[in-house]
XYZ file of C-alpha atoms in Angstrom:
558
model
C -70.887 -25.134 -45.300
C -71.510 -25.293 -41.185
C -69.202 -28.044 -40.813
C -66.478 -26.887 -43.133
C -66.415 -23.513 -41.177
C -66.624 -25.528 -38.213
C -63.446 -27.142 -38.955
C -62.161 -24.087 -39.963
C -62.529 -22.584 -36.724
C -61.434 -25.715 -34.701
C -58.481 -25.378 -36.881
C -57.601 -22.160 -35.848
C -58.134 -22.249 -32.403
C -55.638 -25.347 -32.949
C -53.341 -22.617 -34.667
C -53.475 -20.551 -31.969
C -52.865 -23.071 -29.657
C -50.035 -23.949 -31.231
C -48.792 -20.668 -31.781
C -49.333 -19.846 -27.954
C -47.489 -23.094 -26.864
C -44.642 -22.116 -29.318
C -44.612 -18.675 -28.140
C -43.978 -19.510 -24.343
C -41.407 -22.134 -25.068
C -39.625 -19.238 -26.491
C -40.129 -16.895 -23.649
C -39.301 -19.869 -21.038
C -36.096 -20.546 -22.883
C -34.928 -16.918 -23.354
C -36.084 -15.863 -20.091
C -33.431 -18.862 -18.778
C -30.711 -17.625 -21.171
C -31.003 -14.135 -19.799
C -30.838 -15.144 -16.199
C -27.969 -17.707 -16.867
C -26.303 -14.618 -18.288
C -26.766 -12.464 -15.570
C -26.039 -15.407 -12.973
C -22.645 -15.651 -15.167
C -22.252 -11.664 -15.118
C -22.267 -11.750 -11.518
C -19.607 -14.323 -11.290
C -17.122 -11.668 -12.770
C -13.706 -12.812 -11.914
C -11.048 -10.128 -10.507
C -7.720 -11.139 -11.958
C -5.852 -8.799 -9.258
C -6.959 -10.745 -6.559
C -5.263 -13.829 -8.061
C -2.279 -14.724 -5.495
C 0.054 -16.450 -8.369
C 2.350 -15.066 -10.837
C 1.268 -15.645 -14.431
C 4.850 -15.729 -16.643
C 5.558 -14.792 -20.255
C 7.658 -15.378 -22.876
C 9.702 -12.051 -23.595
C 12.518 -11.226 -26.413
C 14.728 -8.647 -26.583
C 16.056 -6.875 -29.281
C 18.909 -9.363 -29.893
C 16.600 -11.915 -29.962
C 17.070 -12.985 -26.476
C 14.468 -14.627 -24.902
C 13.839 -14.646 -20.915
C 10.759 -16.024 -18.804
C 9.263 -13.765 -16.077
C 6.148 -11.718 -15.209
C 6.186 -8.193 -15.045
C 6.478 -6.600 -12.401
C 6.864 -2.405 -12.595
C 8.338 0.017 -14.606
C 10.520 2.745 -13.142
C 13.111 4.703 -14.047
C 13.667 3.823 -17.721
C 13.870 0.085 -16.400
C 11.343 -2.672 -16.538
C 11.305 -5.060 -13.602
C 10.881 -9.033 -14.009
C 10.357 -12.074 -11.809
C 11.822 -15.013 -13.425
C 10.447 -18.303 -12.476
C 13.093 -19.043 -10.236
C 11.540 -15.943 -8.250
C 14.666 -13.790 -8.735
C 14.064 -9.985 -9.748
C 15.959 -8.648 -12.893
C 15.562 -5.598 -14.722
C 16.299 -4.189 -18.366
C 16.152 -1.114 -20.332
C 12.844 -0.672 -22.280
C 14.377 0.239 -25.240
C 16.036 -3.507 -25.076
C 13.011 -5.054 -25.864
C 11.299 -6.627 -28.599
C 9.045 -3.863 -30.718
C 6.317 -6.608 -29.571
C 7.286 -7.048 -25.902
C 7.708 -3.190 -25.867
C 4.333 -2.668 -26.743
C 2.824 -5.413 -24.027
C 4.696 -3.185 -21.414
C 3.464 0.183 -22.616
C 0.018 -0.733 -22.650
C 0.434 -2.459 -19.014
C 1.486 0.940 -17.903
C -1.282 2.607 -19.413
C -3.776 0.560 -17.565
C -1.632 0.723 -14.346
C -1.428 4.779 -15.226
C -5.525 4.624 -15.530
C -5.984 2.812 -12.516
C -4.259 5.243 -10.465
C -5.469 8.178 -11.749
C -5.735 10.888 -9.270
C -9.246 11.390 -9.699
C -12.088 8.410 -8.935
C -12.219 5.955 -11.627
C -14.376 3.207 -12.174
C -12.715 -0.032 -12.972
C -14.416 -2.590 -14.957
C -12.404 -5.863 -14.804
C -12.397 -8.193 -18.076
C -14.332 -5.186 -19.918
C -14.449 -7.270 -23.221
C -15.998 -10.676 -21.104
C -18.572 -8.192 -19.775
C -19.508 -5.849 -22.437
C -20.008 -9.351 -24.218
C -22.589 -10.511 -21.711
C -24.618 -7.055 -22.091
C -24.561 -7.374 -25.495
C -25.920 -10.503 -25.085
C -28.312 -9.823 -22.527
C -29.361 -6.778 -24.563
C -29.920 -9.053 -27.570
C -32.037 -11.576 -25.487
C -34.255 -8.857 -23.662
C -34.898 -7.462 -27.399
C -36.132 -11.089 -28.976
C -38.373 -11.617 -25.815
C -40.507 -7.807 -26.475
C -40.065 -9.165 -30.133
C -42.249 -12.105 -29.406
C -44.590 -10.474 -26.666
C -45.557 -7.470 -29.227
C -46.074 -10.308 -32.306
C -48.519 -12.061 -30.553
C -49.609 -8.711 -28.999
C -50.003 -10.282 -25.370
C -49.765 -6.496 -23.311
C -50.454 -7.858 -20.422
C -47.573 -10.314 -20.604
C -45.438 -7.611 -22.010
C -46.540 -6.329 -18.788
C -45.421 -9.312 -16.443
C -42.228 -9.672 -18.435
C -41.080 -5.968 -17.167
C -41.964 -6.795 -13.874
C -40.373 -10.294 -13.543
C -37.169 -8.278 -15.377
C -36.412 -5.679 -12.039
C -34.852 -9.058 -10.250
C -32.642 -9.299 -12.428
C -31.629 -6.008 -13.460
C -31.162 -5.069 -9.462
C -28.952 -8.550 -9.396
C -26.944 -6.966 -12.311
C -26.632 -3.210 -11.650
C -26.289 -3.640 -7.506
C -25.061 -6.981 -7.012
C -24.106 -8.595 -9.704
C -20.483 -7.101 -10.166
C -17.927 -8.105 -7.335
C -16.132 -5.723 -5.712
C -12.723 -6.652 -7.743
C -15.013 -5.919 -11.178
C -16.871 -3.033 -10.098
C -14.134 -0.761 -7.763
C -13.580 2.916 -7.451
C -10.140 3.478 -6.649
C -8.047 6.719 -5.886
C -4.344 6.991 -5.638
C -3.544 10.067 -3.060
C -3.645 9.387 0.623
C -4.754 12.003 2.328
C -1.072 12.727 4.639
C -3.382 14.544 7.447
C -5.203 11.022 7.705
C -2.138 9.257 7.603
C -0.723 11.180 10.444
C -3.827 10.992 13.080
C -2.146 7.106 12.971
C 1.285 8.342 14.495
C -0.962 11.161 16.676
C -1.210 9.004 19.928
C 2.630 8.387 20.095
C 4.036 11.685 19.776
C 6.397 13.193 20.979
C 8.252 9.791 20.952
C 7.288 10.125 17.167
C 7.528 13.221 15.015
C 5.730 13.207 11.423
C 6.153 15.751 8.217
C 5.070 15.594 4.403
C 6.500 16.700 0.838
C 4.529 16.080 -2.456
C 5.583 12.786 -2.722
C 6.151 10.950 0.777
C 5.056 11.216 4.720
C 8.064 10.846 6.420
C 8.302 9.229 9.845
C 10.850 10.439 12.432
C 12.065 8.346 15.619
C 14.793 6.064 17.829
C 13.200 3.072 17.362
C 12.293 2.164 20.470
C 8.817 1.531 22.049
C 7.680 4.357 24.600
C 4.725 2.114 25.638
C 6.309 -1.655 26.091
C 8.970 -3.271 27.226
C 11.530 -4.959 24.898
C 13.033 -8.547 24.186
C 11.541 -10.142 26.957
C 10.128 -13.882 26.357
C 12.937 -14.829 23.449
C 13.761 -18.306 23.509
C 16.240 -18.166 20.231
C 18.746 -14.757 20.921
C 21.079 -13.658 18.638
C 22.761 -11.763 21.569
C 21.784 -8.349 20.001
C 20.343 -5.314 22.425
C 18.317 -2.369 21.458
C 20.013 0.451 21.225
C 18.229 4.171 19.733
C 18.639 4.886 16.296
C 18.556 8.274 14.319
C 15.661 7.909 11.999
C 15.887 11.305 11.234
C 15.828 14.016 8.412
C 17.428 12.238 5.542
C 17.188 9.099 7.306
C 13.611 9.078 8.417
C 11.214 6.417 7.209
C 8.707 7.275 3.875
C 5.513 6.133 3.292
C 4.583 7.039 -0.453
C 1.538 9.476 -0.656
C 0.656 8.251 -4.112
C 0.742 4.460 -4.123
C 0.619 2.949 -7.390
C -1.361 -0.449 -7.400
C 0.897 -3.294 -8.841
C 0.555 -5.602 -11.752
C 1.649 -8.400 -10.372
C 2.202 -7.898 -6.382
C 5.162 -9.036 -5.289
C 5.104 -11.360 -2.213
C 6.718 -10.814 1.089
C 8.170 -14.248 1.488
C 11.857 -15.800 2.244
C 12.750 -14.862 -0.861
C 12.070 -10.962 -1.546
C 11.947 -8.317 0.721
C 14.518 -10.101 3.431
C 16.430 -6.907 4.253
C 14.949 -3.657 5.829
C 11.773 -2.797 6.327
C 8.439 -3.811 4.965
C 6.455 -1.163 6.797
C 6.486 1.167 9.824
C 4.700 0.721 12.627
C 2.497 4.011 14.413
C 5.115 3.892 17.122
C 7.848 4.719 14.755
C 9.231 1.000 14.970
C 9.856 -0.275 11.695
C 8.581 -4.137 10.124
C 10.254 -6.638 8.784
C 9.420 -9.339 6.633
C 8.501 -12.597 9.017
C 11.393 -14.406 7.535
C 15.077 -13.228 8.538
C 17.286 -13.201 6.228
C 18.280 -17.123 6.713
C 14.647 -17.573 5.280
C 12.860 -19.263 8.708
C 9.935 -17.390 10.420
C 11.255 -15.125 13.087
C 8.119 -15.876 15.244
C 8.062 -19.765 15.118
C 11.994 -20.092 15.367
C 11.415 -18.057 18.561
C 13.070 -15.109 18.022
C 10.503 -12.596 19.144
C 9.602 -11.157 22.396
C 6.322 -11.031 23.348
C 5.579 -7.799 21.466
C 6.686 -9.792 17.950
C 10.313 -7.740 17.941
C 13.639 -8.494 18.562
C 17.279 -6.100 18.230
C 18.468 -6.821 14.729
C 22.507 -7.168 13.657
C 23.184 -3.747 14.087
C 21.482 -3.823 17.364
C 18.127 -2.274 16.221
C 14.776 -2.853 17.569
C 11.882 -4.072 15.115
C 8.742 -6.302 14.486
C 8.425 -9.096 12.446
C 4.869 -9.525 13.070
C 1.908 -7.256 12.949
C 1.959 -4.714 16.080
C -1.457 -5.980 17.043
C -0.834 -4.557 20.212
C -0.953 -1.075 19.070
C -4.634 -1.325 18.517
C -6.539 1.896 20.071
C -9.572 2.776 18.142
C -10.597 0.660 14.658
C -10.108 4.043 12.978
C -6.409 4.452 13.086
C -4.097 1.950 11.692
C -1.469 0.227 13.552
C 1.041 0.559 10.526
C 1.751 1.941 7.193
C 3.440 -0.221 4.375
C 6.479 1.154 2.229
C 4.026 0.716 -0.359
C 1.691 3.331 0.810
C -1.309 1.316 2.083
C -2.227 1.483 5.912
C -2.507 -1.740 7.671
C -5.520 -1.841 10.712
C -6.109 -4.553 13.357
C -8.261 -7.125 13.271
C -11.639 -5.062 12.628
C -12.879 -2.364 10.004
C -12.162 0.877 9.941
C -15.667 1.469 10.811
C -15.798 -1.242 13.642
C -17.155 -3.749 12.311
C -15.989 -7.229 12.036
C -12.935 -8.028 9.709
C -14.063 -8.883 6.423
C -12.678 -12.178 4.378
C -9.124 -10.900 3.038
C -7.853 -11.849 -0.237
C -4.405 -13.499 -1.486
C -2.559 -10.483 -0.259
C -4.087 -10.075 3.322
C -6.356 -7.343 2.715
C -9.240 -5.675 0.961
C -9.984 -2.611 -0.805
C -12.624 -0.978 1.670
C -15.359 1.040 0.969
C -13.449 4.394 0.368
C -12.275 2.724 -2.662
C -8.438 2.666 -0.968
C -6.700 -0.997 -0.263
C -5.440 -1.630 3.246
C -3.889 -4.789 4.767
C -4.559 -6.501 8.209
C -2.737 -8.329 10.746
C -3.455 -11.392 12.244
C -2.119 -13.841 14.606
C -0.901 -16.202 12.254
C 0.580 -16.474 8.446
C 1.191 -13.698 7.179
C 0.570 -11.999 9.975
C 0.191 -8.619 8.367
C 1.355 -8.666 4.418
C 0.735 -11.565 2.187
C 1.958 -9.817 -1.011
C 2.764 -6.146 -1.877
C -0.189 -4.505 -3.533
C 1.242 -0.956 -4.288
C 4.465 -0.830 -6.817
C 7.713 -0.824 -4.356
C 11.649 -1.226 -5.662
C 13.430 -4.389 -4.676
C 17.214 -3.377 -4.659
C 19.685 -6.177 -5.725
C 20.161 -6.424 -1.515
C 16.213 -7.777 -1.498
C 15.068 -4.387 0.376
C 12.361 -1.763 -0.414
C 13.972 1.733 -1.744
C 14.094 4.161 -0.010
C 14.053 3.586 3.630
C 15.883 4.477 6.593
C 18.771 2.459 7.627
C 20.347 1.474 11.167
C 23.733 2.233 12.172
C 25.540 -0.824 13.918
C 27.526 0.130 17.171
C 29.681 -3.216 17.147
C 30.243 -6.278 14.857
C 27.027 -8.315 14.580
C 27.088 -11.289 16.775
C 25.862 -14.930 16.836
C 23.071 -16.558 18.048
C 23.463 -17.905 21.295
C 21.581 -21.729 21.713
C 19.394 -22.369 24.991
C 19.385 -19.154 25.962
C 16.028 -17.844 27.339
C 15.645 -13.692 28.133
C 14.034 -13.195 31.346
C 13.980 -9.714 32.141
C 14.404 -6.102 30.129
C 14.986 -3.438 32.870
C 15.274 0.514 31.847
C 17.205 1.840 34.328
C 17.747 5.841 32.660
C 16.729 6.443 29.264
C 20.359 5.711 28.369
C 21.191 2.852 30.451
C 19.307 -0.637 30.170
C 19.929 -4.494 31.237
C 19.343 -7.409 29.601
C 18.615 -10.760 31.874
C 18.776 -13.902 30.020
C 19.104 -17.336 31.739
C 21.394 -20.333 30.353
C 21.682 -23.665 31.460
C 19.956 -23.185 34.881
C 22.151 -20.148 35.437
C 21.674 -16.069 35.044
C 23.218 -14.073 32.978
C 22.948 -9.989 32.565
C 23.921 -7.370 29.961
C 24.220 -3.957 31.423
C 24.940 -1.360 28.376
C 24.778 2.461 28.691
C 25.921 5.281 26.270
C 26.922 8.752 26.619
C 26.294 11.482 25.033
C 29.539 12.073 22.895
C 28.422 8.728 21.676
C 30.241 5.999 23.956
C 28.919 2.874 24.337
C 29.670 0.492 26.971
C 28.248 -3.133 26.840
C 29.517 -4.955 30.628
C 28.576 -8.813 30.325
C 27.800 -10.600 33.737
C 28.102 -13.865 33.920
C 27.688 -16.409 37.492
C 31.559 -16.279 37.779
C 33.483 -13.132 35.813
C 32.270 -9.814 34.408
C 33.738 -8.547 31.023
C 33.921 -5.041 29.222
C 33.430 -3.406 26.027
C 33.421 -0.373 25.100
C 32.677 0.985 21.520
C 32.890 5.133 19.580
C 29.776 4.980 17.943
C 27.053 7.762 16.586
C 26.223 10.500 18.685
C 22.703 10.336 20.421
C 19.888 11.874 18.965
C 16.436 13.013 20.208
C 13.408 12.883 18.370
C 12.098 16.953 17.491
C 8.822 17.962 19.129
C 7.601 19.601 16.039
C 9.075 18.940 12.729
C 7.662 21.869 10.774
C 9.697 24.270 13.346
C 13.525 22.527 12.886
C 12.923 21.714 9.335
C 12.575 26.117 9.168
C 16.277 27.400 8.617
C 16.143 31.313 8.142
C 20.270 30.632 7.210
C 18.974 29.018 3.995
C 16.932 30.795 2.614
C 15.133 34.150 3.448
C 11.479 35.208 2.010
C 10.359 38.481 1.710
C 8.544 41.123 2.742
C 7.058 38.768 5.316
C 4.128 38.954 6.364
C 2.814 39.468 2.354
C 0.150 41.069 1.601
C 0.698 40.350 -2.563
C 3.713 38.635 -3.703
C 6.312 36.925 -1.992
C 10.242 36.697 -3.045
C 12.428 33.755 -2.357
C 16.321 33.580 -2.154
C 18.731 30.940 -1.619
C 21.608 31.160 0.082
C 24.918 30.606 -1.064
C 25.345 27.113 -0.172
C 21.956 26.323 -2.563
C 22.659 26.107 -6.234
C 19.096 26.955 -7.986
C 19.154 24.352 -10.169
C 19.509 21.569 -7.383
C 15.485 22.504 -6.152
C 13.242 19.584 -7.080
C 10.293 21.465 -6.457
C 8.511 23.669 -4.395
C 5.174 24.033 -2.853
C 3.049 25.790 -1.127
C 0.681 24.894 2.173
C -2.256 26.178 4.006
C -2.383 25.753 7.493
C -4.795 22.969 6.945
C -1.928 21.504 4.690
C -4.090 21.538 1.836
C -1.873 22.197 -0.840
C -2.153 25.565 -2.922
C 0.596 25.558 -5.128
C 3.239 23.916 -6.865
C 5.926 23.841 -9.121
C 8.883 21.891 -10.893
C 12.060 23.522 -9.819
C 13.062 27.374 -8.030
C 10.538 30.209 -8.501
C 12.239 32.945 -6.940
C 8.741 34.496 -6.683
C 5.059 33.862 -5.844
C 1.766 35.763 -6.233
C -0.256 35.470 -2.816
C -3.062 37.891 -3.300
C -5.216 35.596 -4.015
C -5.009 33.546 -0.883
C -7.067 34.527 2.389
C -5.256 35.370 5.446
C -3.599 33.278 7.597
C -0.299 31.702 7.667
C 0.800 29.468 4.986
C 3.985 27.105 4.810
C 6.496 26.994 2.220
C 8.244 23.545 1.148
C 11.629 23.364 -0.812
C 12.645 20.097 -2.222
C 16.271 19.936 -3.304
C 18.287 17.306 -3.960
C 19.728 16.934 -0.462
C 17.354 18.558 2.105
C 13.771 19.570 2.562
C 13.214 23.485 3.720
C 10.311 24.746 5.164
C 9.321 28.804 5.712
C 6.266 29.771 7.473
C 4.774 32.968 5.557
C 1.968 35.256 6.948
C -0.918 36.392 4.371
C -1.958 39.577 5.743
């Protein structure tokens, strides 16, 4: 009986052997398979940062079929690229029940991402809830197998050895394009400590919807056109980017689709973005598609005077840098653009397909450089591309004289201010010196006098009257001939009337600041009265949106 128990225990000691060896091939192999899938969880993918345009086949409701990518909704209209890179548009309700569908769930999502609280975005959610399912399901098997063979200790181990990779999951294993908190509003106090250093030559003010930029256009803190070696044989002259014709910057930018790039083919007219000097910037390419900076038609501050003799960039103001804290420029689609460092200081971080990075206040912003793009690769906020390839709205320049054509082998020397209304233009031209001495006056006559070696020539043109930029914007936007609020200063309620020139029903909406601009009430259309007792003291400012004009009132909480 001795040796049959014998080889009864030998035989189970082999079992157990057996058992343990089998047992740790399954941990080894599901402890790999768990850190594969983390490995692969932390290779998420960000489809937003992708640079290319992915197209789809769309029908309409007469069975139409088109090729394009999607682009934005606005307005009732849904916005394509087709593959030849032109933008159309059609109706909604001229789609496909299908196609229709595709589109209203992209603006969901585009809805979601911008909402105006925080969100947290997960990128690819199925992809990744599929690898936590499967992580989950791995992690269970393993404590399956631990607690069979009832190995504690191991059971132990295992949780210890399982912290790597959790921390690799939950802290690093998400990229910032899978894992991103995003908000919407821009904060337009923020916005205007950009444009702070170049007041008064700059004047700034806010509605609900846009921060509007006010100025002539021309640089208080450089020189102009000097150091062009391919002239078109425009001059600066001041423009009136004012009121109605001052430059927005949207205050809630909506984060594209598909972002649209600035290239020679969109965007090619107007402005792209406004610099903190109150110049505005253009695409790189000119409208005969080359790059303004390598044909050399920039001075050496990246601008030149445009066809209706208007000063602008084409190239990121890198010039403008002061602090790493304010940005050197805003784009039309909302999103500031710095220099080449951090907001924080620190050393530019690698940029993605559309030349910037969302930061760590979960808000996108672009940066310039000194080469390709130079400031805006694509547009990342939703913008409208008119049939004219420009963003709308924006200001627009008013031309003083035909445009004129380039002039070849002509080199500009000199740019000499002589009075704020009188400057000269030196160019050289075949070994020889050549001058433009333009003034203006202030009934709005402009007189360009060409000097050449030999003869000197005059021109003189009617044009706009001369503007100057307002100190403070709050104070001439405030009209008491439009409307008048009463009893002022309030102590409870506050009553608004129009005057005659005001229909009621043209007010867009109307709102209601504290000094701090922090916004304490608003409505859709004219309230002709407003309950104040519930506001602390101070002074408060009223906004009127109409159709045509913004109005501002000043009102005193006593």
């Amino acid at each position: 009986m001795y040796p049959a128990l014998k080889e009864a225990c030998h035989s189970f000691s082999m079992f157990k052997q057996v058992k343990k060896a089998i047992t740790c091939t399954v941990f080894r192999c599901c402890f790999l398979l768990f850190l594969f899938l983390c490995f692969q969880s932390a290779q998420a993918h960000d489809p937003h940062d992708e640079s290319n345009h992915h197209t789809h086949s769309w029908t309409k409701n007469n069975n139409e079929k088109f090729e394009g990518s999607f682009l934005m909704f606005k307005d009732g209209l849904v916005f394509f690229e087709t593959h030849d890179q032109r933008v159309v548009s059609y109706p909604i309700e001229s789609l496909a029940e299908k196609d229709k569908h595709i589109i209203i769930e992209k603006i969901r999502h585009i809805h979601k991402l911008n909402a105006s609280d925080p969100v947290l975005i997960m990128v690819s959610k199925k992809s990744t809830w599929q690898i936590v399912f499967w992580i989950s399901l791995v992690f269970l098997l393993m404590l399956v197998v631990l607690f069979l063979t009832r190995s504690f200790k191991s059971a132990r181990a295992f949780m210890l050895l399982m912290i790597l990779p959790l921390f690799m999951v939950l802290f690093s294993g998400f990229k910032e394009g899978s894992l991103r908190k995003l908000r919407s509003a821009t904060n337009p106090q923020k916005i205007d400590s950009a444009f702070a250093p170049f007041k008064p030559n700059v004047s700034t003010y806010w509605d609900t919807n846009y921060f509007y930029v006010e100025s002539l256009g021309i640089p208080a803190t450089h020189s102009m056109m000097t150091g062009i070696t391919s002239w078109q044989q425009q001059v600066p002259v001041p423009q009136c980017y004012l009121g109605a014709n001052a430059w927005p910057i949207p205050l809630k930018p909506v984060v594209a689709t598909t972002p649209v790039p600035v290239n020679a083919l969109h965007f090619t007219k107007g402005a792209i973005a406004i610099a903190s000097n109150g110049i505005p910037i253009f695409n790189p390419y000119t409208n005969t598609g080359v790059d303004a900076y390598l044909d050399g038609q920039l001075d050496n501050w990246g601008g030149h005077s445009g066809r209706a003799d208007d000063y602008h960039y084409h190239i990121a103001p890198m010039h403008l840098y002061s602090s790493p804290e304010l940005p050197i420029a805003y784009a039309f689609d909302g999103f500031a653009v710095y220099a080449g460092v951090e907001p924080d200081g620190s050393t530019m971080t690698a940029l993605d397909g559309n030349h910037g990075h969302f930061w760590t206040d979960g808000i996108y912003h672009y940066h310039g450089t000194a080469t390709a793009p130079y400031m805006i690769g694509q547009m990342v906020g939703e913008v409208t591309e008119d049939a004219d390839n420009q963003i709308i709205p924006q200001a627009t320049a008013t031309p003083i004289r035909t445009p004129q054509s380039p002039l070849a082998g002509a080199v500009i020397t000199a740019f000499n201010t002589v009075a704020t209304d009188h400057y000269i233009l030196t160019y050289t031209l075949a070994a020889q010196t050549y001058q433009v001495d333009y003034s203006w006056t202030g009934s709005g006559i402009y007189t360009y006098t060409f000097v050449s070696p030999s003869t000197t020539s005059d021109s003189a043109y009617t044009g706009f009257v001369p503007c100057t930029v307002p100190n403070e914007i709050l104070e001439k936007k405030e009209d008491s001939d439009l409307i008048t609020v009463f009893p002022n200063p309030v102590v409870e309620r506050i009553n608004i009337q129009l005057n005659d020139f005001i229909n009621p029903v043209d007010v867009k909406e109307m709102s209601l600041y504290s000094s701090e601009m922090e916004l304490m009430f608003n409505c859709r259309g004219f309230k002709s009265s407003l309950p104040v007792q519930k506001f602390a003291k101070g002074y408060y400012i009223l906004v009127i949106v109409t159709k045509h004009q913004v109005i501002t009132k000043k009102i005193i909480v006593i």
